Every structure is written in structure tokens, then in C-alpha cells.
Amino acid sequence: MKPPVVLTRGKYSFLVDRFEGKLHTHHGIINLEELRGKDYGDEVRTHLGVKYRIAPFNPADFFRHFKRGATPIMPKDIGAIIAYTGLSPDSLIFDAGTGSGILAAYLAYFNKYGEVVTVEKRPDFAKIARENFRTAGLKNIHQIVGDALAVADSLKVEFDLITLDMKDDVAFIRKAKEILKPGGHIVVYNPYIEAAREVYLEMERRGFKELEAFELLRVDLDIKRVGTRTSTKVWHTGYLVFGRYLG
Ligand SMILES: C[S@@+](CC[C@H](N)C(=O)[O-])C[C@H]1O[C@@H](n2cnc3c(N)ncnc32)[C@H](O)[C@@H]1O
């Protein structure tokens, strides 16, 4: 067993990316050297004797455990991006802005034989994302620090998929056709409904096809001894607008 691994106990979990030093948990301190020689499913104890179980690190942990700079896209929306664009594992993807790199990481993981070019204008966020990609062992991501519109102007390649989660998304739609392969998809995520409408109308004006705009609501269930009911908390995150360039 090699790092990274996840130490988990009920609702608490910690990403461990090296088997040295000490981890401060809610239940005491774990000496991480004790993880050497152990296996997934084994337990390790804090200095107070509380047990944590060792689990393998997997893509679900990108969202749970990556360090955060900018607000990331949530897994429910990432799942829709992958399914509605029919992402195949040998795609060339343009992603902007990188933010914490959570969307870029999922895209890279499910695009094993392809590559993700991700662009972020803030060097401090790009640095956080770079550390996250390193922790996850993702090697098929190329990071560019700069303005996505300027970067797109300088590119000579065509992409299968463009994902935008940044300011200036409407302006980017004007450029998108120049860097998309015929048949390629574009998806824009924006937390504001007015912006999503502008993006949709701009895609329509620019001749993109198969347009769809929607919001996905996650509604949790409160499962209690007396019964199960819908939680009153609704998870609004953002609006997704999809389009396709058909040449
Ligand atoms: C909401 S965050 C993206 C989160 C990311 N999708 C994730 O899952 O972690 C938006 C990011 O876009 C960046 N950004 C905004 N305008 C940009 C531009 N024109 N070019 C590149 N990055 C930009 C911001 O600095 C910010 O980090």
C-alpha cells in the first residue's frame, strides 16, 4: 500500500499523502509512520486509542479532499457534464478556469488516453490545483496560467470538448468554434441564471446545435428512526448550458 490513502471514521475522513509525520484528528493524533506495512481495510489508532480505517484514495476523494482556492463544481454537475457530452477516454479537452482543479481532475481521470488543457488566470489558484493534480497522480493535465481568451487565440489545435466555469464565458463562445472539432461539445457552468441565458442565446446566434440548458437539484433524504422525509435543504449550485459544433 502506497500513499495517498484516506483515513476514515464515520463522517470524518482525512487524506494522507505521505506516511510520515503526525495527523491531528478529531479523536487524537495518529503517527503516520504506523501506516507503513498496513493494507487497505486495516485500522490505525490515535494516541487516545480511537480507530480509523484505511481506505484507498479514489476519484470521489477529488471533491472531498482536494485543497480549495476557488469554489469547485459539484460532483452532480460533473457527472452531467461527462454523460451529456458523451466524453470518450481519448479526448482532447479545454477547461477554463481551473480554479481548484476539481472538474479538470475528474475530466482527466475519465479521459485516460487523452489530455486536458486547463487555463487559470490566478497563479495562486493554479498552484493549489497543481498540488491537487500531483496528489492524485494525474499526468495528463497541462496547466496554463493566463487569460483563457488570450490562450485560446494562440492555440493551433482543435478540441473534442470545451468546459467553461469562469467570467467572460459569453465572450469565449465567440471563439469556441475556432478551437472545436466538428462534432465537439461545449458546456458552460454558471451560478447565475441571467448569465446562463446570455450564454444560451450566444450559442444560438453562433450556430451551435443540440442546445440544452438546465439546473440539477440534489435533494437529500433525512433518514430517521421515525421515518424518512425529504430534507428541506435544496442544493442550488449552478446552471449548465450545453452546445455542439457540427461544422
Ligand atoms: C469557480 S472557479 C472554477 C472552479 C473549477 N471549475 C473547479 O471545479 O475547481 C472560476 C475560476 O475561473 C478563473 N477565471 C475567471 N476568469 C478567467 C479567465 N478569463 N481566464 C482564466 N481563468 C479565469 C478564476 O480565477 C477562478 O479560479
Short mmCIF file of N, CA and C in Angstrom, two decimals, residues 162-225:
data_model
loop_
_atom_site.label_atom_id
_atom_site.label_comp_id
_atom_site.label_asym_id
_atom_site.label_seq_id
_atom_site.Cartn_x
_atom_site.Cartn_y
_atom_site.Cartn_z
N ILE A 162 -15.01 21.58 -24.74
CA ILE A 162 -14.61 22.79 -24.00
C ILE A 162 -15.51 22.88 -22.78
N THR A 163 -14.91 23.07 -21.60
CA THR A 163 -15.69 23.30 -20.38
C THR A 163 -15.31 24.67 -19.83
N LEU A 164 -16.31 25.49 -19.57
CA LEU A 164 -16.06 26.84 -19.05
C LEU A 164 -16.74 27.03 -17.71
N ASP A 165 -15.97 27.46 -16.73
CA ASP A 165 -16.51 27.84 -15.43
C ASP A 165 -15.70 29.06 -15.01
N MET A 166 -16.03 30.20 -15.63
CA MET A 166 -15.22 31.40 -15.43
C MET A 166 -16.02 32.63 -15.86
N LYS A 167 -15.47 33.80 -15.51
CA LYS A 167 -16.04 35.04 -16.04
C LYS A 167 -15.79 35.04 -17.55
N ASP A 168 -16.40 35.93 -18.25
CA ASP A 168 -16.17 36.08 -19.70
C ASP A 168 -16.61 34.86 -20.49
N ASP A 169 -17.55 34.07 -19.95
CA ASP A 169 -17.96 32.88 -20.70
C ASP A 169 -18.67 33.24 -22.00
N VAL A 170 -19.47 34.32 -21.99
CA VAL A 170 -20.18 34.71 -23.22
C VAL A 170 -19.16 35.09 -24.29
N ALA A 171 -18.15 35.88 -23.90
CA ALA A 171 -17.12 36.28 -24.87
C ALA A 171 -16.40 35.06 -25.43
N PHE A 172 -16.22 34.05 -24.59
CA PHE A 172 -15.49 32.86 -25.05
C PHE A 172 -16.27 32.09 -26.12
N ILE A 173 -17.61 32.12 -26.03
CA ILE A 173 -18.42 31.37 -27.00
C ILE A 173 -18.06 31.81 -28.43
N ARG A 174 -17.76 33.11 -28.59
CA ARG A 174 -17.42 33.63 -29.93
C ARG A 174 -16.17 32.95 -30.47
N LYS A 175 -15.26 32.58 -29.60
CA LYS A 175 -14.01 31.95 -30.04
C LYS A 175 -14.14 30.44 -30.16
N ALA A 176 -15.10 29.89 -29.45
CA ALA A 176 -15.12 28.44 -29.23
C ALA A 176 -15.13 27.63 -30.52
N LYS A 177 -15.88 28.12 -31.53
CA LYS A 177 -15.98 27.34 -32.78
C LYS A 177 -14.62 27.17 -33.45
N GLU A 178 -13.76 28.17 -33.25
CA GLU A 178 -12.43 28.12 -33.91
C GLU A 178 -11.55 27.04 -33.30
N ILE A 179 -11.82 26.62 -32.06
CA ILE A 179 -10.95 25.61 -31.45
C ILE A 179 -11.69 24.31 -31.12
N LEU A 180 -12.88 24.14 -31.72
CA LEU A 180 -13.61 22.87 -31.52
C LEU A 180 -13.55 22.04 -32.79
N LYS A 181 -13.41 20.73 -32.62
CA LYS A 181 -13.52 19.83 -33.78
C LYS A 181 -14.99 19.77 -34.20
N PRO A 182 -15.28 19.54 -35.47
CA PRO A 182 -16.68 19.30 -35.83
C PRO A 182 -17.21 18.11 -35.02
N GLY A 183 -18.34 18.28 -34.40
CA GLY A 183 -18.89 17.23 -33.52
C GLY A 183 -18.54 17.49 -32.06
N GLY A 184 -17.65 18.46 -31.84
CA GLY A 184 -17.21 18.74 -30.46
C GLY A 184 -18.27 19.44 -29.63
N HIS A 185 -18.17 19.26 -28.33
CA HIS A 185 -19.15 19.83 -27.40
C HIS A 185 -18.55 20.98 -26.61
N ILE A 186 -19.45 21.89 -26.20
CA ILE A 186 -19.07 22.92 -25.24
C ILE A 186 -20.09 22.91 -24.11
N VAL A 187 -19.60 23.04 -22.90
CA VAL A 187 -20.51 23.14 -21.76
C VAL A 187 -20.05 24.29 -20.87
N VAL A 188 -21.03 25.10 -20.48
CA VAL A 188 -20.75 26.26 -19.65
C VAL A 188 -21.50 26.10 -18.34
N TYR A 189 -20.77 26.31 -17.24
CA TYR A 189 -21.38 26.25 -15.91
C TYR A 189 -21.35 27.67 -15.35
N ASN A 190 -22.50 28.13 -14.88
CA ASN A 190 -22.54 29.48 -14.29
C ASN A 190 -23.57 29.49 -13.16
N PRO A 191 -23.22 30.07 -12.01
CA PRO A 191 -24.17 30.06 -10.89
C PRO A 191 -25.36 31.01 -11.08
N TYR A 192 -25.31 31.88 -12.08
CA TYR A 192 -26.37 32.88 -12.25
C TYR A 192 -27.21 32.61 -13.49
N ILE A 193 -28.51 32.75 -13.32
CA ILE A 193 -29.45 32.39 -14.38
C ILE A 193 -29.39 33.39 -15.54
N GLU A 194 -29.14 34.67 -15.23
CA GLU A 194 -29.06 35.66 -16.31
C GLU A 194 -27.86 35.34 -17.22
N ALA A 195 -26.75 34.97 -16.57
CA ALA A 195 -25.55 34.65 -17.34
C ALA A 195 -25.78 33.40 -18.20
N ALA A 196 -26.46 32.41 -17.62
CA ALA A 196 -26.72 31.17 -18.36
C ALA A 196 -27.59 31.48 -19.59
N ARG A 197 -28.56 32.37 -19.43
CA ARG A 197 -29.42 32.76 -20.56
C ARG A 197 -28.59 33.43 -21.66
N GLU A 198 -27.69 34.33 -21.26
CA GLU A 198 -26.83 35.01 -22.24
C GLU A 198 -25.98 34.00 -23.01
N VAL A 199 -25.44 33.04 -22.27
CA VAL A 199 -24.60 32.01 -22.89
C VAL A 199 -25.44 31.22 -23.91
N TYR A 200 -26.63 30.83 -23.52
CA TYR A 200 -27.51 30.05 -24.41
C TYR A 200 -27.80 30.84 -25.69
N LEU A 201 -28.18 32.12 -25.51
CA LEU A 201 -28.54 32.95 -26.68
C LEU A 201 -27.33 33.16 -27.59
N GLU A 202 -26.16 33.31 -26.98
CA GLU A 202 -24.94 33.48 -27.78
C GLU A 202 -24.61 32.20 -28.55
N MET A 203 -24.81 31.06 -27.92
CA MET A 203 -24.58 29.79 -28.63
C MET A 203 -25.53 29.68 -29.82
N GLU A 204 -26.78 30.09 -29.60
CA GLU A 204 -27.78 30.03 -30.67
C GLU A 204 -27.35 30.94 -31.82
N ARG A 205 -26.94 32.17 -31.48
CA ARG A 205 -26.51 33.15 -32.51
C ARG A 205 -25.32 32.62 -33.29
N ARG A 206 -24.43 31.91 -32.61
CA ARG A 206 -23.19 31.43 -33.26
C ARG A 206 -23.38 30.11 -33.98
N GLY A 207 -24.60 29.60 -34.01
CA GLY A 207 -24.89 28.39 -34.80
C GLY A 207 -24.58 27.08 -34.10
N PHE A 208 -24.40 27.10 -32.77
CA PHE A 208 -24.22 25.82 -32.07
C PHE A 208 -25.54 25.04 -32.09
N LYS A 209 -25.45 23.73 -32.14
CA LYS A 209 -26.64 22.87 -32.21
C LYS A 209 -26.81 22.09 -30.92
N GLU A 210 -27.91 21.34 -30.86
CA GLU A 210 -28.21 20.46 -29.71
C GLU A 210 -28.14 21.23 -28.38
N LEU A 211 -28.67 22.45 -28.39
CA LEU A 211 -28.60 23.29 -27.18
C LEU A 211 -29.50 22.75 -26.07
N GLU A 212 -28.95 22.77 -24.89
CA GLU A 212 -29.73 22.40 -23.71
C GLU A 212 -29.26 23.26 -22.55
N ALA A 213 -30.21 23.72 -21.73
CA ALA A 213 -29.83 24.48 -20.54
C ALA A 213 -30.67 23.94 -19.38
N PHE A 214 -30.02 23.61 -18.28
CA PHE A 214 -30.79 23.11 -17.14
C PHE A 214 -30.01 23.26 -15.84
N GLU A 215 -30.76 23.02 -14.78
CA GLU A 215 -30.18 23.03 -13.44
C GLU A 215 -30.47 21.66 -12.84
N LEU A 216 -29.51 21.12 -12.12
CA LEU A 216 -29.73 19.84 -11.43
C LEU A 216 -29.87 20.12 -9.95
N LEU A 217 -30.97 19.68 -9.37
CA LEU A 217 -31.14 19.89 -7.93
C LEU A 217 -30.91 18.58 -7.20
N ARG A 218 -30.06 18.63 -6.20
CA ARG A 218 -29.88 17.45 -5.35
C ARG A 218 -30.78 17.65 -4.14
N VAL A 219 -31.60 16.67 -3.87
CA VAL A 219 -32.49 16.75 -2.71
C VAL A 219 -32.16 15.56 -1.81
N ASP A 220 -31.65 15.83 -0.63
CA ASP A 220 -31.25 14.75 0.28
C ASP A 220 -32.46 14.17 1.01
N LEU A 221 -32.30 12.94 1.47
CA LEU A 221 -33.31 12.32 2.33
C LEU A 221 -32.82 12.34 3.78
N ASP A 222 -33.69 12.75 4.69
CA ASP A 222 -33.37 12.64 6.11
C ASP A 222 -33.90 11.29 6.58
N ILE A 223 -33.00 10.37 6.88
CA ILE A 223 -33.44 9.02 7.27
C ILE A 223 -33.32 8.91 8.79
N LYS A 224 -34.48 8.86 9.45
CA LYS A 224 -34.51 8.86 10.92
C LYS A 224 -35.29 7.65 11.41
N ARG A 225 -35.20 7.40 12.72
CA ARG A 225 -35.91 6.27 13.31
C ARG A 225 -37.42 6.35 13.04
#
